[in-house]
Amino acid sequence: WGPGWSHVLGWDIGFNDAMALVVWGWHENDPTLYEAASWAESKVLSDTVVERIREFQQRFNIIKMVADTGGGGRLFVEEVQSRYGLVFEPAQKQNKYEHVVLMNNDFLTGRIKTLPSSAYSWDVARLPKDPDWDPDSGRPPHEDPRFPNHTTDAGLYAWRYAYNFLSELDTPEPKVGTQEYTDAVERKMIESLTNPKESAWWEPEGDGHGLE
């Protein structure tokens, strides 16, 4: 958190199951996505969830919040929005398997970092595929229904709205007198000679005849 950081919050709604929140954060000069916070609790009232969301809003620069509005979740989210003045984007749930594959690729390449022993890390570590999945069924694999997937779903909802991949690395300027500095100066000179706009030291004004 702090200057240059942006965050998105995902909310997976449970009634008898757990309510779950996941906050992702990224910096404008870092393409890595970081778990900023996660929370899950069963059989809680809306006031408890809103209190936690407010806490996250105070701590982080949350630019978007997404929630599962499928089924009865839509009425619940609309009620929370009207009562507490919060605004949620409906979670994109189509093509879930394909987005899980893309997100897993970010994990495997180190572009996602999670907090140790967090609610999200715990669920991700123990959530297996369904052992009864038939690879010849033509359907994509899914989670084992015996294990909780509330924070993993909340994390997936929010991940689809994270723009860490647009971040640009902040490369420090080379020190004067180093070979890196000399190379950078030479590259700049070459660019100025090959770019007409940069190499032109004088631009005529008006119509080219000294008249405005």
CSV table of C-alpha atoms in Angstrom, one decimal:
chain,number,residue,atom,x,y,z
A,1,TRP,CA,0.0,0.0,0.0
A,2,GLY,CA,1.0,3.6,-0.4
A,3,PRO,CA,1.8,5.9,-3.4
A,4,GLY,CA,1.7,4.2,-6.7
A,5,TRP,CA,-0.4,1.2,-5.5
A,6,SER,CA,-3.8,0.2,-6.8
A,7,HIS,CA,-6.1,-2.6,-5.4
A,8,VAL,CA,-9.1,-4.6,-6.4
A,9,LEU,CA,-11.4,-6.5,-4.1
A,10,GLY,CA,-13.3,-9.7,-4.8
A,11,TRP,CA,-16.3,-10.9,-2.8
A,12,ASP,CA,-17.6,-14.5,-2.9
A,13,ILE,CA,-21.0,-14.7,-1.2
A,14,GLY,CA,-22.0,-17.6,1.1
A,15,PHE,CA,-24.9,-18.1,3.3
A,16,ASN,CA,-24.4,-21.3,5.2
A,17,ASP,CA,-20.9,-21.4,3.6
A,18,ALA,CA,-18.3,-18.8,4.2
A,19,MET,CA,-18.3,-15.2,3.1
A,20,ALA,CA,-14.9,-14.5,1.5
A,21,LEU,CA,-13.0,-11.4,0.5
A,22,VAL,CA,-9.7,-11.1,-1.3
A,23,VAL,CA,-7.8,-7.9,-2.1
A,24,TRP,CA,-5.1,-7.9,-4.8
A,25,GLY,CA,-2.6,-5.0,-5.1
A,26,TRP,CA,0.0,-3.9,-7.7
A,27,HIS,CA,2.4,-1.0,-8.1
A,28,GLU,CA,2.7,1.2,-11.2
A,29,ASN,CA,6.4,0.1,-11.5
A,30,ASP,CA,6.0,-3.6,-10.7
A,31,PRO,CA,4.2,-6.1,-12.9
A,32,THR,CA,3.8,-8.5,-10.0
A,33,LEU,CA,0.4,-9.0,-8.4
A,34,TYR,CA,0.4,-9.2,-4.6
A,35,GLU,CA,-2.2,-10.5,-2.1
A,36,ALA,CA,-2.8,-7.5,0.1
A,37,ALA,CA,-5.5,-9.2,2.3
A,38,SER,CA,-8.0,-12.0,2.5
A,39,TRP,CA,-10.7,-13.0,4.9
A,40,ALA,CA,-13.3,-15.8,5.2
A,41,GLU,CA,-15.9,-16.5,7.8
A,42,SER,CA,-19.1,-18.6,7.9
A,43,LYS,CA,-22.6,-17.7,9.0
A,44,VAL,CA,-22.0,-13.9,9.3
A,45,LEU,CA,-24.4,-11.0,9.0
A,46,SER,CA,-24.0,-8.4,6.3
A,47,ASP,CA,-22.9,-5.9,8.9
A,48,THR,CA,-19.8,-8.0,9.5
A,49,VAL,CA,-18.9,-8.2,5.9
A,50,VAL,CA,-19.4,-4.5,5.3
A,51,GLU,CA,-17.3,-3.7,8.4
A,52,ARG,CA,-14.4,-5.7,6.9
A,53,ILE,CA,-14.8,-4.1,3.5
A,54,ARG,CA,-14.7,-0.7,5.1
A,55,GLU,CA,-11.6,-1.7,6.9
A,56,PHE,CA,-10.0,-2.7,3.6
A,57,GLN,CA,-11.1,0.6,2.0
A,58,GLN,CA,-9.3,2.6,4.6
A,59,ARG,CA,-6.1,0.5,4.3
A,60,PHE,CA,-5.9,0.2,0.5
A,61,ASN,CA,-6.5,2.2,-2.7
A,62,ILE,CA,-9.3,0.0,-3.9
A,63,ILE,CA,-10.3,1.1,-7.5
A,64,LYS,CA,-12.9,-1.6,-8.1
A,65,MET,CA,-14.9,-4.1,-6.1
A,66,VAL,CA,-16.5,-7.2,-7.7
A,67,ALA,CA,-19.0,-9.6,-6.2
A,68,ASP,CA,-20.7,-12.8,-7.1
A,69,THR,CA,-24.2,-11.8,-8.1
A,70,GLY,CA,-25.3,-15.2,-9.3
A,71,GLY,CA,-28.4,-16.8,-7.9
A,72,GLY,CA,-29.5,-15.3,-4.6
A,73,GLY,CA,-26.3,-13.3,-4.4
A,74,ARG,CA,-27.7,-10.6,-6.7
A,75,LEU,CA,-30.4,-9.6,-4.2
A,76,PHE,CA,-27.9,-9.7,-1.3
A,77,VAL,CA,-25.4,-7.5,-3.1
A,78,GLU,CA,-28.1,-5.1,-4.2
A,79,GLU,CA,-29.3,-4.8,-0.6
A,80,VAL,CA,-25.8,-4.1,0.7
A,81,GLN,CA,-25.3,-1.5,-2.0
A,82,SER,CA,-28.5,0.3,-1.2
A,83,ARG,CA,-28.0,0.2,2.6
A,84,TYR,CA,-24.3,1.0,2.8
A,85,GLY,CA,-23.6,3.0,-0.4
A,86,LEU,CA,-21.1,0.5,-1.7
A,87,VAL,CA,-20.7,-0.2,-5.4
A,88,PHE,CA,-19.8,-3.7,-6.8
A,89,GLU,CA,-19.2,-4.8,-10.3
A,90,PRO,CA,-20.9,-8.2,-11.1
A,91,ALA,CA,-18.2,-10.9,-11.2
A,92,GLN,CA,-17.4,-12.4,-14.6
A,93,LYS,CA,-18.0,-16.1,-14.1
A,94,GLN,CA,-18.0,-17.3,-17.7
A,95,ASN,CA,-15.0,-19.4,-19.0
A,96,LYS,CA,-13.9,-20.1,-15.5
A,97,TYR,CA,-11.6,-23.0,-16.3
A,98,GLU,CA,-9.7,-21.0,-19.0
A,99,HIS,CA,-9.2,-18.1,-16.6
A,100,VAL,CA,-8.0,-20.5,-13.8
A,101,VAL,CA,-5.4,-21.8,-16.3
A,102,LEU,CA,-4.2,-18.3,-17.0
A,103,MET,CA,-4.1,-17.4,-13.4
A,104,ASN,CA,-2.2,-20.7,-12.6
A,105,ASN,CA,0.4,-19.6,-15.2
A,106,ASP,CA,0.9,-16.4,-13.3
A,107,PHE,CA,1.5,-18.4,-10.2
A,108,LEU,CA,4.0,-20.7,-11.9
A,109,THR,CA,5.9,-17.8,-13.4
A,110,GLY,CA,6.0,-15.9,-10.1
A,111,ARG,CA,3.8,-13.0,-11.2
A,112,ILE,CA,1.5,-13.6,-8.3
A,113,LYS,CA,2.6,-13.5,-4.7
A,114,THR,CA,0.4,-14.5,-1.7
A,115,LEU,CA,0.6,-13.8,2.0
A,116,PRO,CA,1.9,-16.7,4.1
A,117,SER,CA,-0.7,-18.5,6.1
A,118,SER,CA,-3.5,-16.2,4.8
A,119,ALA,CA,-7.1,-17.4,4.3
A,120,TYR,CA,-6.4,-17.3,0.5
A,121,SER,CA,-3.1,-19.1,0.7
A,122,TRP,CA,-4.6,-21.9,2.8
A,123,ASP,CA,-7.5,-22.6,0.5
A,124,VAL,CA,-5.3,-22.5,-2.6
A,125,ALA,CA,-2.8,-24.9,-1.1
A,126,ARG,CA,-5.4,-27.5,-0.2
A,127,LEU,CA,-8.0,-27.3,-3.0
A,128,PRO,CA,-7.7,-30.3,-5.3
A,129,LYS,CA,-9.4,-31.2,-8.6
A,130,ASP,CA,-12.5,-33.4,-8.4
A,131,PRO,CA,-11.2,-37.0,-8.2
A,132,ASP,CA,-14.4,-38.1,-10.0
A,133,TRP,CA,-13.8,-36.0,-13.0
A,134,ASP,CA,-14.0,-38.0,-16.2
A,135,PRO,CA,-11.4,-36.7,-18.7
A,136,ASP,CA,-13.4,-38.2,-21.6
A,137,SER,CA,-16.6,-36.3,-20.6
A,138,GLY,CA,-15.7,-33.3,-22.7
A,139,ARG,CA,-16.1,-31.1,-19.7
A,140,PRO,CA,-13.2,-29.1,-18.1
A,141,PRO,CA,-12.0,-30.3,-14.7
A,142,HIS,CA,-13.3,-28.5,-11.6
A,143,GLU,CA,-12.7,-28.4,-7.9
A,144,ASP,CA,-13.4,-31.1,-5.4
A,145,PRO,CA,-16.8,-30.2,-4.0
A,146,ARG,CA,-15.7,-31.5,-0.5
A,147,PHE,CA,-13.2,-28.6,-0.1
A,148,PRO,CA,-14.0,-24.9,0.4
A,149,ASN,CA,-13.4,-22.7,-2.7
A,150,HIS,CA,-14.7,-19.4,-1.4
A,151,THR,CA,-11.5,-17.4,-1.2
A,152,THR,CA,-10.2,-18.9,-4.4
A,153,ASP,CA,-13.4,-17.8,-6.2
A,154,ALA,CA,-13.1,-14.3,-4.7
A,155,GLY,CA,-9.5,-14.2,-5.7
A,156,LEU,CA,-10.3,-15.2,-9.3
A,157,TYR,CA,-13.1,-12.6,-9.6
A,158,ALA,CA,-10.8,-9.8,-8.5
A,159,TRP,CA,-7.8,-11.1,-10.5
A,160,ARG,CA,-9.8,-10.6,-13.7
A,161,TYR,CA,-9.9,-6.9,-12.9
A,162,ALA,CA,-6.2,-6.5,-11.9
A,163,TYR,CA,-4.0,-4.5,-14.3
A,164,ASN,CA,-0.6,-5.3,-12.9
A,165,PHE,CA,0.5,-6.4,-16.4
A,166,LEU,CA,0.3,-2.8,-17.6
A,167,SER,CA,2.9,-1.7,-15.0
A,168,GLU,CA,6.2,-0.4,-16.2
A,169,LEU,CA,9.4,-1.3,-14.4
A,170,ASP,CA,11.2,1.7,-12.9
A,171,THR,CA,14.7,1.3,-14.2
A,172,PRO,CA,17.3,3.4,-12.3
A,173,GLU,CA,19.4,5.8,-14.2
A,174,PRO,CA,23.0,4.6,-14.7
A,175,LYS,CA,25.7,6.4,-12.7
A,176,VAL,CA,27.9,8.9,-14.5
A,177,GLY,CA,31.3,7.4,-15.4
A,178,THR,CA,30.1,3.8,-15.8
A,179,GLN,CA,30.0,1.8,-19.0
A,180,GLU,CA,26.2,1.7,-18.7
A,181,TYR,CA,26.1,5.5,-18.6
A,182,THR,CA,28.3,5.7,-21.7
A,183,ASP,CA,26.2,3.2,-23.6
A,184,ALA,CA,23.0,5.1,-22.7
A,185,VAL,CA,24.4,8.4,-24.0
A,186,GLU,CA,25.5,6.7,-27.2
A,187,ARG,CA,22.0,5.2,-27.7
A,188,LYS,CA,20.4,8.6,-27.1
A,189,MET,CA,22.7,10.2,-29.7
A,190,ILE,CA,21.9,7.5,-32.3
A,191,GLU,CA,18.2,7.9,-31.6
A,192,SER,CA,18.4,11.7,-32.1
A,193,LEU,CA,20.2,11.3,-35.4
A,194,THR,CA,17.8,8.7,-36.8
A,195,ASN,CA,14.7,10.5,-35.6
A,196,PRO,CA,14.0,13.6,-37.7
A,197,LYS,CA,11.9,15.2,-35.1
A,198,GLU,CA,14.5,14.9,-32.5
A,199,SER,CA,17.5,15.7,-34.7
A,200,ALA,CA,15.9,19.0,-36.1
A,201,TRP,CA,17.5,21.9,-34.2
A,202,TRP,CA,15.3,24.5,-35.9
A,203,GLU,CA,11.7,24.5,-36.9
A,204,PRO,CA,10.3,27.2,-39.2
A,205,GLU,CA,7.3,29.0,-37.9
A,206,GLY,CA,4.2,30.2,-39.7
A,207,ASP,CA,4.1,29.5,-43.5
A,208,GLY,CA,7.9,29.2,-43.9
A,209,HIS,CA,8.3,32.7,-45.2
A,210,GLY,CA,8.7,34.5,-41.9
A,211,LEU,CA,5.0,35.6,-42.1
A,212,GLU,CA,2.4,34.7,-39.4
